[in-house]
Short mmCIF file of C-alpha atoms in Angstrom, two decimals:
data_model
loop_
_atom_site.label_atom_id
_atom_site.label_comp_id
_atom_site.label_asym_id
_atom_site.label_seq_id
_atom_site.Cartn_x
_atom_site.Cartn_y
_atom_site.Cartn_z
CA MET A 1 -86.79 49.53 -47.41
CA ARG A 2 -88.38 49.23 -50.84
CA LYS A 3 -90.48 51.72 -52.82
CA ARG A 4 -92.99 51.08 -55.56
CA ILE A 5 -92.46 52.93 -58.85
CA SER A 6 -94.20 52.84 -62.22
CA LEU A 7 -92.46 52.45 -65.60
CA SER A 8 -93.63 53.00 -69.15
CA LEU A 9 -91.80 50.65 -71.56
CA PRO A 10 -92.23 49.67 -75.23
CA ASP A 11 -94.16 46.43 -75.83
CA LYS A 12 -91.11 44.74 -77.36
CA MET A 13 -89.01 45.53 -74.29
CA ILE A 14 -91.72 44.24 -71.96
CA LYS A 15 -91.80 40.94 -73.86
CA SER A 16 -88.02 40.65 -73.47
CA VAL A 17 -88.27 41.38 -69.74
CA ASP A 18 -91.00 38.77 -69.33
CA ALA A 19 -88.88 36.18 -71.15
CA TYR A 20 -85.97 37.01 -68.85
CA ALA A 21 -88.24 36.74 -65.80
CA GLU A 22 -89.45 33.33 -66.95
CA ALA A 23 -85.86 32.14 -67.36
CA LEU A 24 -85.11 33.30 -63.81
CA SER A 25 -88.39 31.90 -62.45
CA ASP A 26 -88.98 35.39 -61.11
CA THR A 27 -91.55 38.15 -61.38
CA ARG A 28 -91.39 40.96 -63.91
CA SER A 29 -90.41 43.34 -61.11
CA GLY A 30 -87.68 40.97 -59.94
CA ALA A 31 -86.33 40.64 -63.48
CA ILE A 32 -86.14 44.42 -63.92
CA GLU A 33 -84.35 44.74 -60.57
CA SER A 34 -81.86 42.05 -61.60
CA ILE A 35 -81.19 43.77 -64.94
CA LEU A 36 -80.68 47.15 -63.29
CA GLN A 37 -78.36 45.70 -60.64
CA GLU A 38 -76.21 43.95 -63.24
CA TYR A 39 -76.01 47.16 -65.28
CA MET A 40 -75.06 49.29 -62.27
CA ASN A 41 -72.40 46.87 -61.06
CA ALA A 42 -70.85 46.35 -64.49
CA GLY A 43 -69.30 49.82 -64.75
CA ARG A 44 -68.43 50.52 -61.12
CA TYR A 45 -64.66 50.24 -60.99
CA CYS A 46 -62.29 50.86 -58.10
CA VAL A 47 -58.55 51.06 -58.75
CA ILE A 48 -56.41 50.40 -55.67
CA LEU A 49 -52.96 51.98 -55.92
CA ALA A 50 -50.35 49.69 -54.35
CA GLY A 51 -47.28 50.65 -56.37
CA GLY A 52 -43.98 52.06 -55.21
CA GLY A 53 -42.29 48.91 -53.96
CA ASP A 54 -40.24 49.48 -50.81
CA TYR A 55 -41.89 52.89 -50.33
CA LEU A 56 -44.87 50.98 -48.93
CA ILE A 57 -42.86 49.27 -46.19
CA THR A 58 -43.30 50.38 -42.57
CA ASP A 59 -41.61 48.48 -39.73
CA GLY A 60 -40.68 45.66 -42.07
CA GLU A 61 -44.17 45.14 -43.50
CA TYR A 62 -46.00 46.45 -46.54
CA ARG A 63 -48.69 48.80 -45.28
CA PRO A 64 -51.62 47.13 -47.11
CA PHE A 65 -50.88 43.96 -45.12
CA MET A 66 -50.77 45.60 -41.69
CA ASP A 67 -53.27 44.23 -39.21
CA ILE A 68 -56.12 46.66 -38.59
CA GLY A 69 -58.47 45.16 -36.03
CA GLY A 70 -58.12 41.54 -37.10
CA ARG A 71 -58.03 42.14 -40.85
CA THR A 72 -55.35 43.39 -43.18
CA LEU A 73 -55.71 46.95 -44.39
CA ILE A 74 -56.24 45.75 -47.98
CA GLN A 75 -59.18 43.63 -46.78
CA ARG A 76 -60.65 46.64 -44.98
CA ILE A 77 -60.39 48.74 -48.12
CA VAL A 78 -61.94 46.13 -50.41
CA GLU A 79 -64.77 45.43 -47.97
CA LYS A 80 -65.50 49.15 -47.73
CA VAL A 81 -65.72 49.77 -51.48
CA VAL A 82 -67.57 46.53 -52.25
CA GLY A 83 -70.08 47.37 -49.52
CA GLN A 84 -70.92 50.51 -51.50
CA SER A 85 -71.32 48.60 -54.79
CA TYR A 86 -67.91 49.27 -56.36
CA LYS A 87 -67.42 45.63 -57.21
CA ASN A 88 -64.91 45.65 -60.05
CA ILE A 89 -61.59 45.95 -58.25
CA ILE A 90 -58.23 46.51 -59.95
CA ILE A 91 -55.12 46.30 -57.77
CA ILE A 92 -51.88 47.70 -59.17
CA GLY A 93 -48.55 46.94 -57.50
CA THR A 94 -45.21 45.21 -57.71
CA LYS A 95 -45.11 41.47 -58.27
CA GLU A 96 -44.61 40.76 -54.56
CA VAL A 97 -47.48 43.01 -53.50
CA VAL A 98 -50.03 41.74 -56.03
CA THR A 99 -49.02 38.14 -55.31
CA ARG A 100 -49.69 38.64 -51.61
CA CYS A 101 -52.94 40.45 -52.38
CA PHE A 102 -54.03 37.48 -54.48
CA GLY A 103 -53.23 35.18 -51.57
CA ILE A 104 -55.65 37.18 -49.41
CA LEU A 105 -58.37 38.17 -51.89
CA ALA A 106 -58.00 35.66 -54.77
CA ASN A 107 -60.43 36.64 -57.55
CA GLY A 108 -62.77 38.34 -55.08
CA GLU A 109 -65.61 35.84 -55.43
CA SER A 110 -65.80 35.16 -51.69
CA LEU A 111 -66.19 38.92 -51.12
CA GLY A 112 -68.89 39.36 -53.76
CA CYS A 113 -66.68 41.18 -56.23
CA SER A 114 -64.21 40.72 -59.07
CA VAL A 115 -60.54 41.44 -58.41
CA ALA A 116 -58.04 41.88 -61.25
CA TYR A 117 -54.33 42.48 -60.81
CA ILE A 118 -51.83 44.58 -62.75
CA GLU A 119 -48.11 44.22 -62.09
CA GLU A 120 -46.11 47.43 -61.86
CA LYS A 121 -42.89 46.45 -63.62
CA ALA A 122 -41.17 49.84 -63.73
CA ARG A 123 -40.86 52.12 -60.71
CA GLY A 124 -42.55 55.45 -61.33
CA ASP A 125 -44.73 57.54 -59.04
CA SER A 126 -48.38 57.43 -58.00
CA ALA A 127 -49.74 58.95 -61.22
CA ASN A 128 -47.74 56.48 -63.32
CA THR A 129 -49.21 53.65 -61.25
CA LEU A 130 -52.73 54.95 -61.87
CA LYS A 131 -52.09 55.21 -65.62
CA LEU A 132 -51.52 51.44 -65.78
CA ALA A 133 -55.29 51.03 -65.32
CA SER A 134 -56.07 52.94 -68.53
CA ALA A 135 -56.73 49.79 -70.56
CA LYS A 136 -59.12 48.38 -67.95
CA VAL A 137 -61.50 51.27 -67.23
CA LYS A 138 -63.63 53.07 -69.80
CA GLY A 139 -65.92 55.26 -67.72
CA THR A 140 -66.06 57.09 -64.39
CA PHE A 141 -64.03 55.22 -61.78
CA LEU A 142 -62.98 55.37 -58.14
CA PHE A 143 -59.36 55.17 -57.06
CA VAL A 144 -58.02 54.57 -53.58
CA PRO A 145 -54.49 54.22 -52.17
CA CYS A 146 -53.62 50.99 -50.38
CA ASP A 147 -52.53 52.76 -47.19
CA HIS A 148 -55.67 54.75 -46.32
CA TYR A 149 -58.00 53.56 -43.59
CA PHE A 150 -61.35 55.28 -44.10
CA ASP A 151 -65.05 55.10 -43.43
CA PHE A 152 -66.57 57.49 -45.96
CA ASP A 153 -69.83 57.47 -47.91
CA LEU A 154 -68.23 57.18 -51.33
CA ARG A 155 -71.56 57.61 -53.11
CA LYS A 156 -71.69 61.22 -51.89
CA LEU A 157 -68.30 61.81 -53.47
CA GLU A 158 -69.42 60.19 -56.71
CA LYS A 159 -72.52 62.38 -56.80
CA VAL A 160 -70.45 65.56 -56.45
CA HIS A 161 -68.02 64.33 -59.09
CA ARG A 162 -70.67 63.51 -61.68
CA ARG A 163 -72.21 66.95 -61.24
CA SER A 164 -68.88 68.78 -61.51
CA GLY A 165 -67.78 67.61 -64.95
CA TYR A 166 -64.15 67.77 -63.76
CA PRO A 167 -61.45 65.19 -64.56
CA ALA A 168 -61.17 64.32 -60.86
CA THR A 169 -62.88 64.99 -57.54
CA LEU A 170 -61.07 64.35 -54.25
CA ALA A 171 -62.42 63.23 -50.89
CA ILE A 172 -61.64 65.97 -48.37
CA TYR A 173 -61.42 65.20 -44.66
CA GLY A 174 -62.02 67.86 -42.04
CA GLY A 175 -62.00 65.72 -38.90
CA ILE A 176 -59.42 64.80 -36.26
CA ARG A 177 -55.88 64.37 -37.61
CA HIS A 178 -54.00 61.13 -36.87
CA ASP A 179 -51.12 61.54 -39.29
CA GLY A 180 -48.73 64.00 -37.65
CA ASN A 181 -49.57 66.74 -40.19
CA ARG A 182 -48.10 64.85 -43.16
CA SER A 183 -51.05 65.04 -45.55
CA SER A 184 -51.78 67.48 -48.35
CA VAL A 185 -54.31 70.22 -47.64
CA VAL A 186 -56.67 72.24 -49.81
CA GLU A 187 -58.69 75.43 -50.00
CA LEU A 188 -62.26 74.92 -51.17
CA ASP A 189 -64.78 77.24 -52.78
CA GLY A 190 -67.96 75.20 -52.75
CA ASN A 191 -66.88 71.97 -54.40
CA ASP A 192 -64.01 73.57 -56.31
CA ILE A 193 -60.45 73.09 -55.05
CA ILE A 194 -58.85 76.47 -55.67
CA ASN A 195 -55.56 75.73 -53.88
CA TYR A 196 -53.75 72.44 -53.27
CA TRP A 197 -50.65 72.20 -51.07
CA ASP A 198 -48.63 69.02 -50.75
CA THR A 199 -47.54 68.61 -47.10
CA PRO A 200 -46.89 72.35 -46.50
CA SER A 201 -44.35 73.28 -43.82
CA VAL A 202 -46.77 75.90 -42.52
CA GLU A 203 -50.40 74.91 -41.95
CA LYS A 204 -52.51 76.48 -44.71
CA THR A 205 -55.94 75.04 -43.88
CA THR A 206 -57.39 72.20 -41.81
CA LEU A 207 -58.98 70.54 -44.86
CA VAL A 208 -57.00 67.38 -45.53
CA SER A 209 -56.88 66.07 -49.08
CA THR A 210 -57.03 62.30 -49.16
CA MET A 211 -55.87 60.33 -52.19
CA ILE A 212 -59.38 58.91 -52.57
CA ALA A 213 -61.03 60.25 -55.70
CA PHE A 214 -63.40 59.73 -58.58
CA ALA A 215 -61.98 60.38 -62.01
CA GLU A 216 -62.72 60.28 -65.71
CA PRO A 217 -60.60 58.35 -68.24
CA GLU A 218 -59.34 61.67 -69.64
CA ILE A 219 -57.11 61.88 -66.57
CA PHE A 220 -54.84 59.24 -68.13
CA THR A 221 -53.99 61.62 -70.98
CA MET A 222 -52.78 64.18 -68.43
CA ILE A 223 -50.09 61.86 -67.07
CA PRO A 224 -46.78 62.00 -69.00
CA ASP A 225 -44.45 59.04 -69.44
CA ARG A 226 -41.88 60.57 -67.09
CA LYS A 227 -42.07 60.10 -63.32
CA PHE A 228 -45.21 61.92 -62.21
CA SER A 229 -46.98 62.18 -58.85
CA LEU A 230 -50.67 62.62 -58.16
CA HIS A 231 -50.28 64.82 -55.08
CA LYS A 232 -47.07 66.61 -56.06
CA ASP A 233 -47.75 67.19 -59.75
CA LEU A 234 -51.19 66.35 -61.14
CA PHE A 235 -53.51 67.63 -58.41
CA PRO A 236 -51.73 71.00 -58.02
CA GLU A 237 -51.82 71.43 -61.82
CA LEU A 238 -55.54 70.69 -62.01
CA SER A 239 -56.32 73.06 -59.13
CA LYS A 240 -54.41 75.88 -60.86
CA LYS A 241 -56.48 75.26 -64.00
CA GLY A 242 -59.70 75.34 -61.96
CA VAL A 243 -60.71 71.79 -62.90
CA LEU A 244 -60.21 69.86 -59.65
CA GLY A 245 -63.24 69.08 -57.51
CA GLY A 246 -63.48 68.29 -53.82
CA ALA A 247 -66.13 67.14 -51.37
CA ILE A 248 -65.88 67.23 -47.58
CA LEU A 249 -66.86 63.83 -46.22
CA SER A 250 -67.57 62.89 -42.62
CA GLY A 251 -66.30 59.64 -41.15
CA LYS A 252 -63.05 58.08 -39.99
CA PHE A 253 -59.74 58.53 -41.77
CA VAL A 254 -56.09 57.71 -41.16
CA ASN A 255 -53.30 58.09 -43.71
CA ILE A 256 -51.16 55.16 -42.55
CA HIS A 257 -47.40 55.68 -42.83
CA THR A 258 -46.13 54.74 -39.37
CA LYS A 259 -46.71 52.19 -36.64
CA GLN A 260 -48.50 54.91 -34.67
CA ASP A 261 -50.85 55.56 -37.60
CA ALA A 262 -51.76 51.87 -37.71
CA GLU A 263 -52.45 51.92 -33.98
CA ALA A 264 -54.71 54.95 -34.46
CA ALA A 265 -56.64 53.06 -37.15
CA ARG A 266 -57.02 50.05 -34.86
CA ARG A 267 -58.53 52.28 -32.19
CA LEU A 268 -61.06 53.57 -34.71
CA VAL A 269 -62.13 50.02 -35.61
CA LYS A 270 -63.08 49.25 -31.99
#
């Protein structure tokens, strides 16, 4: 579906657009659309967290390479984010993991995206892995763990994040649990996360915090050089300070850590 809009532009800019349209053998409208699309895609980054080494292994296989309905989980994740226009992908992991990812995804051209790889040379925790992307991203970015199967409208999460002004905004899932009660949970007040519990022994709420989030580059300055976790350290700290956002998203979600989790994800694909 397309809608007609009107624009008021300076004469000099119109001449530049017309020259661009002529070079493309396209209309003025087509040239403007092309320029806008290039601009929107240029800054839409997604960082995929695949660090941790052996921590990612379940039943002898790294979780991002588990088969989920005929595709590896990493393929499912990349297809999902690229399908929502987050086309600059950065995958961070150990040498073995990023090498195997490259064997599946290459540079991303066949998927309509760009995929860059960062090797995690020193074992830290999830926040340390994220910090390795600091030199690659300059504006608002999405980050996703490599062991989440999901079917969320990420643009809704981005909209909430941009309105909040917070360093990070998490995707919150309130649907059917498939993870044996292993995920972190939160208490929400509107779109503000006022309490964050990492895998509590006693159920606090039914609102599951995923590790899918939008963040600002300032988040990198909040991660110390020592071993530091997103869900054990950073997110609880931000919630206590009142600067962690959250948005409840509908859709499918499985936090894959076991063979049974992978089977649950396969059932959701069908």
